[in-house]
Coordinates of C-alpha atoms in Angstrom, one line a residue:
M1 CA 22.2 36.4 -7.4
K2 CA 22.9 35.8 -3.7
L3 CA 19.9 34.9 -1.6
P4 CA 19.4 36.8 1.7
E5 CA 20.3 35.0 4.9
D6 CA 16.8 34.8 6.1
S7 CA 15.5 33.2 2.9
S8 CA 13.2 30.2 3.3
V9 CA 14.4 28.5 0.1
P10 CA 16.5 25.4 1.1
T11 CA 20.0 25.1 0.0
Q12 CA 21.4 22.1 -1.8
S13 CA 23.1 20.8 1.4
E14 CA 19.9 21.2 3.3
E15 CA 18.0 19.2 0.7
I16 CA 20.6 16.4 0.9
H17 CA 20.4 16.5 4.7
A18 CA 16.6 16.2 4.5
N19 CA 16.8 13.3 2.1
D20 CA 19.3 11.6 4.4
K21 CA 16.9 12.0 7.4
A22 CA 14.0 10.6 5.3
C23 CA 16.1 7.6 4.3
L24 CA 17.2 7.1 7.9
G25 CA 13.6 7.2 9.1
T26 CA 12.6 4.6 6.5
L27 CA 15.5 2.3 7.5
L28 CA 14.6 2.7 11.2
E29 CA 11.0 1.8 10.4
K30 CA 12.1 -1.3 8.4
Y31 CA 14.4 -2.3 11.3
C32 CA 11.6 -2.1 13.8
V33 CA 9.4 -4.3 11.6
L34 CA 12.0 -6.9 10.8
S35 CA 13.5 -7.1 14.4
D36 CA 10.1 -8.1 15.9
P37 CA 9.2 -11.7 14.9
Q38 CA 5.5 -11.0 15.1
T39 CA 5.4 -7.8 13.0
R40 CA 7.8 -9.5 10.6
A41 CA 5.4 -12.4 10.2
I42 CA 2.5 -10.0 9.7
Y43 CA 4.4 -8.1 7.1
D44 CA 5.5 -11.3 5.3
I45 CA 1.9 -12.5 5.1
Y46 CA -0.2 -9.3 4.5
G47 CA 2.4 -6.5 3.8
R48 CA 2.0 -3.0 5.1
R49 CA -1.8 -3.4 5.0
G50 CA -1.6 -5.9 7.8
L51 CA 0.5 -3.7 10.0
E52 CA -2.0 -0.9 9.7
M53 CA -4.8 -3.2 11.0
E54 CA -5.9 -2.1 14.5
G55 CA -5.9 -4.6 17.3
W56 CA -2.5 -6.3 16.9
E57 CA -1.3 -4.7 20.2
V58 CA -3.6 -7.1 22.2
V59 CA -2.4 -10.2 20.3
E60 CA -0.3 -12.6 22.3
R61 CA 3.4 -12.7 21.3
K62 CA 5.2 -15.7 19.8
R63 CA 2.3 -16.8 17.5
T64 CA 2.8 -18.9 14.4
P65 CA 1.9 -17.6 10.9
A66 CA -1.2 -19.7 10.9
E67 CA -2.4 -18.2 14.2
I68 CA -1.5 -14.7 13.0
R69 CA -3.6 -15.3 9.8
E70 CA -6.6 -16.4 11.9
E71 CA -6.2 -13.4 14.2
F72 CA -6.0 -11.1 11.2
E73 CA -9.2 -12.5 9.7
R74 CA -10.9 -12.2 13.1
L75 CA -9.9 -8.6 13.5
Q76 CA -11.0 -7.9 9.9
R77 CA -14.5 -9.4 10.6
E78 CA -14.8 -7.4 13.8
R79 CA -13.9 -4.2 12.0
E80 CA -16.5 -4.8 9.3
E81 CA -19.1 -5.5 12.0
R82 CA -18.2 -2.3 13.8
R83 CA -18.4 -0.4 10.5
L84 CA -21.9 -1.8 9.7
Q85 CA -23.0 -1.1 13.3
Q86 CA -21.7 2.5 13.2
R87 CA -23.3 3.1 9.8
T88 CA -26.8 1.9 10.8
N89 CA -26.7 2.1 14.6
P90 CA -29.9 0.0 15.0
K91 CA -31.7 0.4 18.3
G92 CA -34.8 -1.4 19.4
T93 CA -37.1 -1.8 22.4
I94 CA -39.8 -4.4 23.0
S95 CA -41.9 -4.0 26.1
V96 CA -44.6 -6.5 27.2
G97 CA -46.8 -5.6 30.1
I98 CA -48.1 -8.6 32.1
D99 CA -51.1 -8.4 34.5
A100 CA -50.5 -11.0 37.2
T101 CA -52.7 -9.6 39.9
D102 CA -54.8 -12.7 39.9
L103 CA -52.0 -14.4 41.7
F104 CA -52.6 -12.4 44.9
D105 CA -56.0 -10.7 44.4
R106 CA -58.5 -13.5 43.9
Y107 CA -62.3 -12.9 43.8
D108 CA -63.4 -16.5 44.1
E109 CA -64.0 -16.4 47.8
E110 CA -65.8 -13.1 47.8
Y111 CA -67.9 -13.6 44.7
E112 CA -69.1 -17.2 44.8
D113 CA -71.5 -16.7 41.9
V114 CA -68.7 -15.8 39.6
Q115 CA -67.4 -18.9 37.9
G116 CA -63.6 -18.8 37.6
S117 CA -60.8 -21.1 36.8
S118 CA -58.9 -22.9 39.5
F119 CA -55.7 -21.5 38.0
P120 CA -54.8 -17.8 38.3
Q121 CA -55.3 -15.8 35.1
I122 CA -52.2 -14.1 33.8
E123 CA -52.8 -11.7 30.9
I124 CA -50.7 -9.5 28.6
N125 CA -52.5 -6.2 28.8
K126 CA -50.1 -3.9 26.9
M127 CA -47.2 -4.0 24.4
H128 CA -44.9 -1.5 22.9
I129 CA -42.4 -2.0 20.1
S130 CA -40.0 0.7 18.8
Q131 CA -37.1 0.6 16.4
S132 CA -34.7 3.1 14.9
I133 CA -31.9 3.0 12.3
E134 CA -29.4 5.7 11.1
A135 CA -28.3 6.2 7.5
P136 CA -25.3 8.5 7.0
L137 CA -25.9 10.7 3.9
T138 CA -22.6 12.7 3.9
A139 CA -19.8 13.3 6.3
T140 CA -22.0 15.8 8.2
D141 CA -25.6 14.7 7.5
T142 CA -27.4 11.7 8.9
A143 CA -31.0 10.5 8.4
I144 CA -32.7 8.7 11.3
L145 CA -35.8 6.6 10.7
S146 CA -37.8 5.4 13.7
G147 CA -41.2 3.9 14.4
N148 CA -43.2 2.5 17.3
L149 CA -46.4 0.5 17.9
S150 CA -48.3 0.4 21.2
T151 CA -51.4 -1.4 22.3
Q152 CA -53.2 -1.5 25.7
N153 CA -56.3 -3.6 26.5
G154 CA -57.0 -4.2 22.8
N155 CA -56.6 -0.5 21.7
G156 CA -53.5 0.8 20.2
G157 CA -51.7 2.9 17.6
G158 CA -48.4 3.7 16.1
S159 CA -46.3 6.4 14.6
I160 CA -43.3 6.8 12.2
N161 CA -40.7 9.5 12.4
L162 CA -38.0 10.8 10.1
A163 CA -35.2 13.0 11.4
L164 CA -32.4 14.8 9.5
R165 CA -29.3 15.7 11.6
R166 CA -26.5 17.9 10.5
V167 CA -23.3 18.5 12.3
T168 CA -22.7 22.3 11.9
S169 CA -19.4 22.5 13.7
A170 CA -17.3 20.8 16.4
K171 CA -19.4 22.5 19.0
G172 CA -22.9 21.6 17.9
W173 CA -25.5 20.0 15.6
G174 CA -29.1 20.5 14.5
E175 CA -31.9 18.1 13.8
L176 CA -35.2 18.4 11.9
E177 CA -38.0 15.9 12.7
F178 CA -41.1 14.9 10.8
G179 CA -43.6 12.4 12.2
A180 CA -47.1 11.1 11.8
G181 CA -49.3 8.5 13.5
D182 CA -52.8 7.1 13.5
L183 CA -53.7 8.6 16.9
Q184 CA -52.0 11.9 16.6
G185 CA -51.6 14.2 13.6
P186 CA -48.4 15.3 12.0
L187 CA -45.5 16.3 14.2
F188 CA -42.8 18.9 13.3
G189 CA -39.8 19.3 15.5
L190 CA -36.4 21.1 15.7
K191 CA -33.6 20.1 18.0
I192 CA -30.4 22.0 18.6
F193 CA -27.3 21.0 20.6
R194 CA -24.5 23.4 21.4
N195 CA -21.4 23.3 23.5
L196 CA -21.3 26.7 25.3
T197 CA -18.0 26.0 27.1
P198 CA -15.7 22.9 27.4
R199 CA -17.7 22.1 30.5
C200 CA -21.2 23.3 29.7
F201 CA -23.7 22.5 26.9
I202 CA -27.4 23.2 26.1
T203 CA -30.0 21.3 24.2
T204 CA -33.3 22.8 22.9
N205 CA -36.2 20.9 21.4
C206 CA -39.1 22.7 19.8
A207 CA -42.2 20.7 18.6
L208 CA -45.6 21.3 17.0
Q209 CA -48.1 18.5 17.5
F210 CA -51.2 18.7 15.2
S211 CA -54.3 16.9 16.6
S212 CA -58.1 17.1 16.5
R213 CA -57.9 19.6 19.4
G214 CA -55.7 21.9 17.5
I215 CA -52.0 22.7 17.5
R216 CA -50.1 21.8 20.6
P217 CA -46.7 23.5 20.9
G218 CA -44.0 22.2 23.1
L219 CA -40.5 23.4 24.2
T220 CA -37.9 21.6 26.2
T221 CA -34.5 23.1 27.1
V222 CA -31.8 21.3 29.0
L223 CA -28.7 23.1 30.4
A224 CA -25.9 20.8 31.7
R225 CA -22.6 21.5 33.3
N226 CA -19.7 19.4 34.5
L227 CA -19.4 20.2 38.3
D228 CA -16.2 18.0 38.6
K229 CA -14.6 15.0 36.8
N230 CA -17.4 12.6 37.9
T231 CA -20.4 14.9 38.5
M232 CA -22.9 16.5 36.1
G233 CA -25.6 19.0 36.9
Y234 CA -28.8 19.3 34.8
L235 CA -31.5 22.0 34.6
Q236 CA -34.5 21.2 32.5
W237 CA -37.4 23.4 31.6
R238 CA -40.4 21.9 29.8
W239 CA -43.3 24.1 28.5
G240 CA -46.5 23.2 26.6
I241 CA -47.0 19.4 26.9
Q242 CA -46.6 18.5 30.6
S243 CA -45.0 21.7 31.7
A244 CA -42.4 21.3 34.4
M245 CA -39.1 22.5 35.8
N246 CA -36.5 19.8 36.7
T247 CA -33.1 19.9 38.3
S248 CA -30.8 16.9 38.9
I249 CA -27.3 16.1 39.9
V250 CA -25.7 12.8 38.7
R251 CA -22.4 11.5 40.1
D252 CA -20.9 8.5 38.2
T253 CA -17.7 6.8 39.4
K254 CA -16.0 3.5 38.8
T255 CA -17.8 1.9 41.8
S256 CA -21.1 3.9 42.1
H257 CA -23.8 5.9 40.4
F258 CA -25.7 8.5 42.4
T259 CA -28.7 10.6 41.3
V260 CA -30.8 13.2 43.1
A261 CA -33.6 15.0 41.2
L262 CA -36.3 17.6 42.0
Q263 CA -39.2 18.4 39.7
L264 CA -42.0 21.0 40.0
G265 CA -44.6 20.7 37.3
I266 CA -48.1 20.1 36.2
P267 CA -49.5 17.5 36.9
H268 CA -46.4 15.8 38.5
S269 CA -44.1 17.2 41.2
F270 CA -41.7 14.9 42.9
M271 CA -38.3 14.3 44.5
M272 CA -36.1 11.3 43.6
V273 CA -32.9 9.8 45.1
S274 CA -31.3 6.7 43.6
Y275 CA -28.0 4.9 44.2
Q276 CA -26.3 2.2 42.2
H277 CA -23.2 0.2 43.4
K278 CA -21.0 -1.3 40.8
F279 CA -19.1 -4.5 41.8
Q280 CA -15.7 -4.9 40.1
D281 CA -16.2 -8.5 39.2
E282 CA -16.1 -10.3 35.9
D283 CA -19.9 -10.3 35.5
Q284 CA -20.2 -6.5 36.1
T285 CA -22.8 -7.0 38.9
R286 CA -24.8 -3.9 39.9
V287 CA -27.1 -3.4 42.8
K288 CA -29.4 -0.4 42.9
G289 CA -32.1 1.3 44.9
S290 CA -34.3 4.4 44.6
L291 CA -36.9 6.4 46.5
K292 CA -39.4 8.6 44.6
A293 CA -42.0 10.7 46.4
G294 CA -44.4 13.3 45.1
F295 CA -48.1 14.3 44.7
F296 CA -48.9 11.1 42.9
G297 CA -47.6 8.9 45.8
T298 CA -44.4 7.2 46.9
I299 CA -42.4 4.5 45.1
V300 CA -39.5 2.5 46.5
E301 CA -37.5 0.4 44.0
Y302 CA -34.6 -2.0 44.4
G303 CA -33.0 -4.4 42.1
A304 CA -29.8 -5.8 40.5
E305 CA -28.4 -6.5 37.0
R306 CA -25.7 -8.8 35.8
K307 CA -23.8 -9.7 32.6
I308 CA -24.8 -13.2 31.6
S309 CA -22.9 -13.4 28.3
R310 CA -20.6 -11.3 26.2
H311 CA -23.4 -9.1 24.8
S312 CA -26.3 -9.7 27.2
I313 CA -27.2 -8.1 30.5
L314 CA -30.1 -9.3 32.6
G315 CA -31.7 -7.1 35.3
A316 CA -34.7 -7.3 37.7
T317 CA -36.3 -4.5 39.7
V318 CA -39.0 -4.6 42.4
S319 CA -41.2 -1.6 42.6
V320 CA -43.3 -1.0 45.8
G321 CA -45.5 2.1 45.9
V322 CA -48.7 3.8 47.0
P323 CA -51.1 3.7 45.2
Q324 CA -49.3 1.7 42.4
G325 CA -48.9 -1.5 44.4
V326 CA -46.2 -4.1 43.8
S327 CA -44.6 -4.7 40.4
L328 CA -41.6 -6.7 39.1
K329 CA -39.7 -5.4 36.1
I330 CA -37.4 -7.7 34.2
K331 CA -35.1 -6.2 31.6
L332 CA -32.7 -7.9 29.1
N333 CA -30.2 -5.9 27.1
R334 CA -28.9 -7.8 24.1
A335 CA -26.4 -5.6 22.2
S336 CA -28.5 -2.6 21.0
Q337 CA -31.8 -4.3 21.7
T338 CA -33.8 -4.0 24.9
Y339 CA -36.5 -6.4 26.1
F340 CA -38.6 -5.1 29.0
F341 CA -41.2 -7.1 30.9
P342 CA -43.1 -5.2 33.6
V343 CA -45.2 -7.6 35.7
H344 CA -48.0 -6.0 37.8
L345 CA -48.5 -8.3 40.8
T346 CA -50.9 -6.5 43.0
D347 CA -52.6 -3.1 43.6
Q348 CA -52.1 -3.4 47.4
L349 CA -49.0 -3.5 49.6
L350 CA -49.0 -7.2 50.3
P351 CA -45.9 -8.6 52.1
S352 CA -46.4 -11.9 50.2
A353 CA -46.2 -10.1 46.9
V354 CA -43.0 -8.3 47.9
F355 CA -41.5 -11.5 49.2
Y356 CA -42.1 -13.5 46.0
A357 CA -41.2 -10.6 43.8
T358 CA -37.8 -10.5 45.6
V359 CA -37.0 -14.1 46.1
G360 CA -38.6 -15.6 43.0
P361 CA -36.3 -13.9 40.4
L362 CA -33.2 -14.8 42.5
V363 CA -34.2 -18.5 42.7
I364 CA -35.0 -18.6 39.0
Y365 CA -31.8 -16.9 38.0
F366 CA -29.5 -19.1 40.1
A367 CA -31.3 -22.2 38.8
M368 CA -31.1 -21.1 35.2
H369 CA -27.4 -20.0 35.7
R370 CA -26.5 -23.4 37.1
L371 CA -28.6 -25.6 34.9
I372 CA -28.6 -23.7 31.6
I373 CA -26.3 -20.7 31.3
K374 CA -23.2 -22.1 32.9
P375 CA -23.3 -25.5 31.0
Y376 CA -23.9 -23.6 27.8
L377 CA -21.0 -21.2 28.3
R378 CA -18.8 -24.2 29.4
A379 CA -19.7 -26.1 26.3
Q380 CA -19.1 -23.1 24.1
K381 CA -15.7 -22.6 25.7
E382 CA -14.8 -26.2 25.2
R383 CA -15.7 -26.0 21.5
E384 CA -13.5 -22.9 21.1
L385 CA -10.7 -24.6 22.9
E386 CA -11.0 -27.8 20.8
K387 CA -10.9 -25.7 17.7
Q388 CA -7.9 -23.9 19.0
R389 CA -6.2 -27.1 19.9
E390 CA -6.8 -28.6 16.4
S391 CA -5.4 -25.4 14.7
T392 CA -2.3 -25.4 16.9
A393 CA -1.7 -29.2 17.2
S394 CA 1.3 -29.2 14.9
D395 CA 2.8 -26.1 16.6
I396 CA 2.4 -27.7 20.1
L397 CA 4.1 -30.9 18.9
Q398 CA 7.0 -28.8 17.5
K399 CA 7.3 -26.8 20.8
K400 CA 7.2 -30.1 22.8
Q401 CA 10.1 -31.5 20.7
E402 CA 12.1 -28.3 21.2
A403 CA 11.4 -28.4 24.9
E404 CA 12.5 -32.0 25.2
A405 CA 15.7 -31.2 23.2
A406 CA 16.4 -28.3 25.5
V407 CA 15.9 -30.5 28.6
R408 CA 18.4 -33.0 27.2
L409 CA 21.0 -30.3 26.7
M410 CA 20.4 -29.0 30.3
Q411 CA 21.2 -32.4 32.0
E412 CA 24.9 -31.7 32.5
S413 CA 24.4 -28.2 33.7
V414 CA 21.7 -29.3 36.1
R415 CA 23.9 -32.0 37.5
R416 CA 26.6 -29.4 38.3
I417 CA 24.0 -27.0 39.8
I418 CA 22.6 -29.8 42.1
E419 CA 26.1 -30.7 43.3
A420 CA 26.9 -27.1 44.1
E421 CA 23.5 -26.6 45.9
E422 CA 23.9 -29.9 47.9
A423 CA 27.3 -28.8 49.1
R424 CA 25.9 -25.6 50.5
M425 CA 22.5 -27.0 51.6
G426 CA 20.9 -24.7 49.1
L427 CA 17.9 -24.9 46.8
I428 CA 17.1 -28.2 45.1
V429 CA 14.0 -28.6 43.0
V430 CA 12.5 -32.0 43.9
N431 CA 9.5 -31.9 41.6
A432 CA 7.9 -29.3 39.4
W433 CA 4.8 -29.4 37.2
Y434 CA 3.3 -26.9 34.8
G435 CA -0.2 -26.9 33.3
K436 CA -3.8 -27.2 34.3
F437 CA -4.3 -29.1 37.5
V438 CA -7.5 -31.2 37.6
N439 CA -9.4 -32.8 40.4
D440 CA -9.1 -36.4 41.6
N441 CA -12.2 -37.5 39.6
S442 CA -10.5 -36.7 36.3
R443 CA -6.9 -37.6 37.1
K444 CA -6.7 -39.8 34.0
N445 CA -6.3 -36.7 31.9
E446 CA -3.7 -35.1 34.2
K447 CA -0.8 -36.4 32.1
V448 CA -2.2 -34.5 29.1
K449 CA -2.7 -31.3 31.1
V450 CA 0.5 -31.2 33.1
I451 CA 4.2 -31.5 32.1
D452 CA 7.2 -32.2 34.2
V453 CA 9.5 -29.1 34.4
T454 CA 11.8 -30.1 37.2
V455 CA 15.0 -30.0 35.1
P456 CA 14.3 -26.6 33.4
L457 CA 13.5 -25.0 36.8
Q458 CA 16.6 -26.4 38.5
C459 CA 18.7 -25.0 35.6
L460 CA 17.4 -21.5 36.4
V461 CA 18.5 -21.7 40.1
K462 CA 21.4 -19.3 40.8
D463 CA 23.0 -18.8 44.2
S464 CA 20.2 -20.8 45.9
K465 CA 17.6 -18.5 44.4
L466 CA 14.9 -18.9 41.7
I467 CA 13.2 -15.7 40.4
L468 CA 10.5 -15.7 37.7
T469 CA 8.9 -12.5 36.4
E470 CA 5.2 -11.7 35.7
A471 CA 5.0 -13.4 32.4
S472 CA 3.7 -16.7 31.0
K473 CA 6.0 -19.6 31.9
A474 CA 5.4 -21.3 28.6
G475 CA 8.2 -19.2 27.0
L476 CA 10.9 -20.4 29.4
P477 CA 13.6 -22.7 28.1
G478 CA 12.4 -26.3 28.4
F479 CA 8.7 -25.3 28.8
Y480 CA 5.8 -25.4 26.4
D481 CA 2.1 -24.9 26.6
P482 CA 0.3 -28.3 27.3
C483 CA -3.2 -26.8 27.3
V484 CA -3.6 -23.9 24.9
G485 CA -6.2 -21.3 25.9
E486 CA -6.8 -22.7 29.5
E487 CA -5.6 -21.4 32.8
K488 CA -2.3 -22.8 33.9
S489 CA -0.3 -23.0 37.1
L490 CA 3.2 -23.9 38.3
K491 CA 3.5 -26.2 41.2
V492 CA 7.0 -26.6 42.8
L493 CA 8.2 -29.0 45.5
Y494 CA 11.7 -27.9 46.5
Q495 CA 14.2 -28.5 49.3
F496 CA 16.1 -25.7 51.1
R497 CA 18.3 -26.1 54.1
G498 CA 17.2 -29.7 54.2
V499 CA 13.6 -28.8 54.7
L500 CA 10.8 -29.4 52.1
H501 CA 8.9 -26.5 50.7
Q502 CA 5.9 -26.3 48.3
V503 CA 4.3 -23.5 46.3
M504 CA 1.7 -23.1 43.6
S505 CA 1.5 -19.9 41.5
A506 CA -0.6 -18.8 38.6
D507 CA 0.9 -18.7 35.1
N508 CA 1.4 -14.9 34.9
E509 CA 2.3 -14.5 38.6
A510 CA 5.8 -13.6 39.7
L511 CA 7.5 -16.3 41.7
R512 CA 10.5 -15.9 44.1
I513 CA 11.8 -18.9 46.1
P514 CA 12.9 -19.9 48.6
K515 CA 10.4 -18.3 51.1
Q516 CA 9.6 -19.2 54.7
S517 CA 5.8 -19.2 53.9
H518 CA 6.4 -22.1 51.5
R519 CA 7.7 -24.4 54.2
I520 CA 5.8 -27.7 54.7
D521 CA 4.9 -28.3 58.3
A522 CA 6.5 -31.6 59.4
D523 CA 3.5 -32.3 61.7
G524 CA 1.0 -31.9 58.8

């Protein structure tokens, strides 16, 4: 029976053609793997499982099998750590309130009958500890267990909460919460999140708090909308416990974070404006300031935060207000843990307290950074570099021998190039060094850190020009890496038109010579 022309059943020729395409795709995939030295080495060691490992795209090219094996093990450890972190997602906060008002408000002179110590009394008057973890039950259900303990002036209490969250769809989720504490009775809550549109979402939180005074209901609703790519608008209504209406606009960009908020409520009504500037430096430094004014008084805050290690951020904020007085707030974020130390200095607006709260943390930070943090990070980097040098010592020796062999083969070509350049008064490389340049106090180690690359560079000269692209120079013929893992530079002393020139460029920086700006002043 003849099939109709519009039949979807493939013919024999179509099946053969499909098989040919599949075979061709497999051959292309194998060719891509085998043609790349790095992917081929990965495949030889770990097979297809190694190629499927995420993170190889950031691994430096031209690594040895030993280095690839170490990189694979590191990526595997990081992936396992990320999996554990994502499964439990632990979060914790430790807050220690310190009363240091005795530093500025002493009663010794006013009350002579009161016997006091000659040293100011600094006390810890309150503490708060909270911790939470998550436990995925299914692909859509997650259990969240959290607890907190608080104490103030010798009195305190705590509570424990269990929440069950279910993702209902791609647009929302719901959460049931059960809690109990020694100061408050049982707590039942329901929280719902829903995306109304791609640019708008709503969150509703209902709660029933049982206490000795009866049942205290509470309702909180937040409506948020994207005003533009970097700006969010929020409208919050809170009823029951501390009823209030709050609206705020938050603008977050690469270099700044701006917030303006207005709240009308019982008992607190206020207006707040804050600004944070983000510096684009390696330490992710941020400087912030805010003004908050309302029925309870006025508060001005200013401070800064900075990254002090790979997983730690240290910040300090000075709070000056009426009638709150002057406080210094120190915060340390370590991974998912937060350590907060609010230090109350005085109940009055004393210029001396503001001065010491501002200058004191800066002096302590710079002293610790220079005497403790910087030496520790330098020693840690040295240990890592030493370990890297030991693991790559044989490879460096091999690369050095290959470079020396290449330089010997270049001698004749370089001789002809120099003769041609001398005839035309062109470009002649007098001296060239590659590696880490050290100061005069440690010049004894300069031979270990720097190699002579005069011949390889002269061999690259063509028509009185030398052009190097934005890539590491260690891969050039006749070059090798004399200091693995450290910053390197290329220093060239050359002659052009009978005049000496000199230039120094970073390892990954493009270089083009000759240039008039490289010329050495004869008078200097």
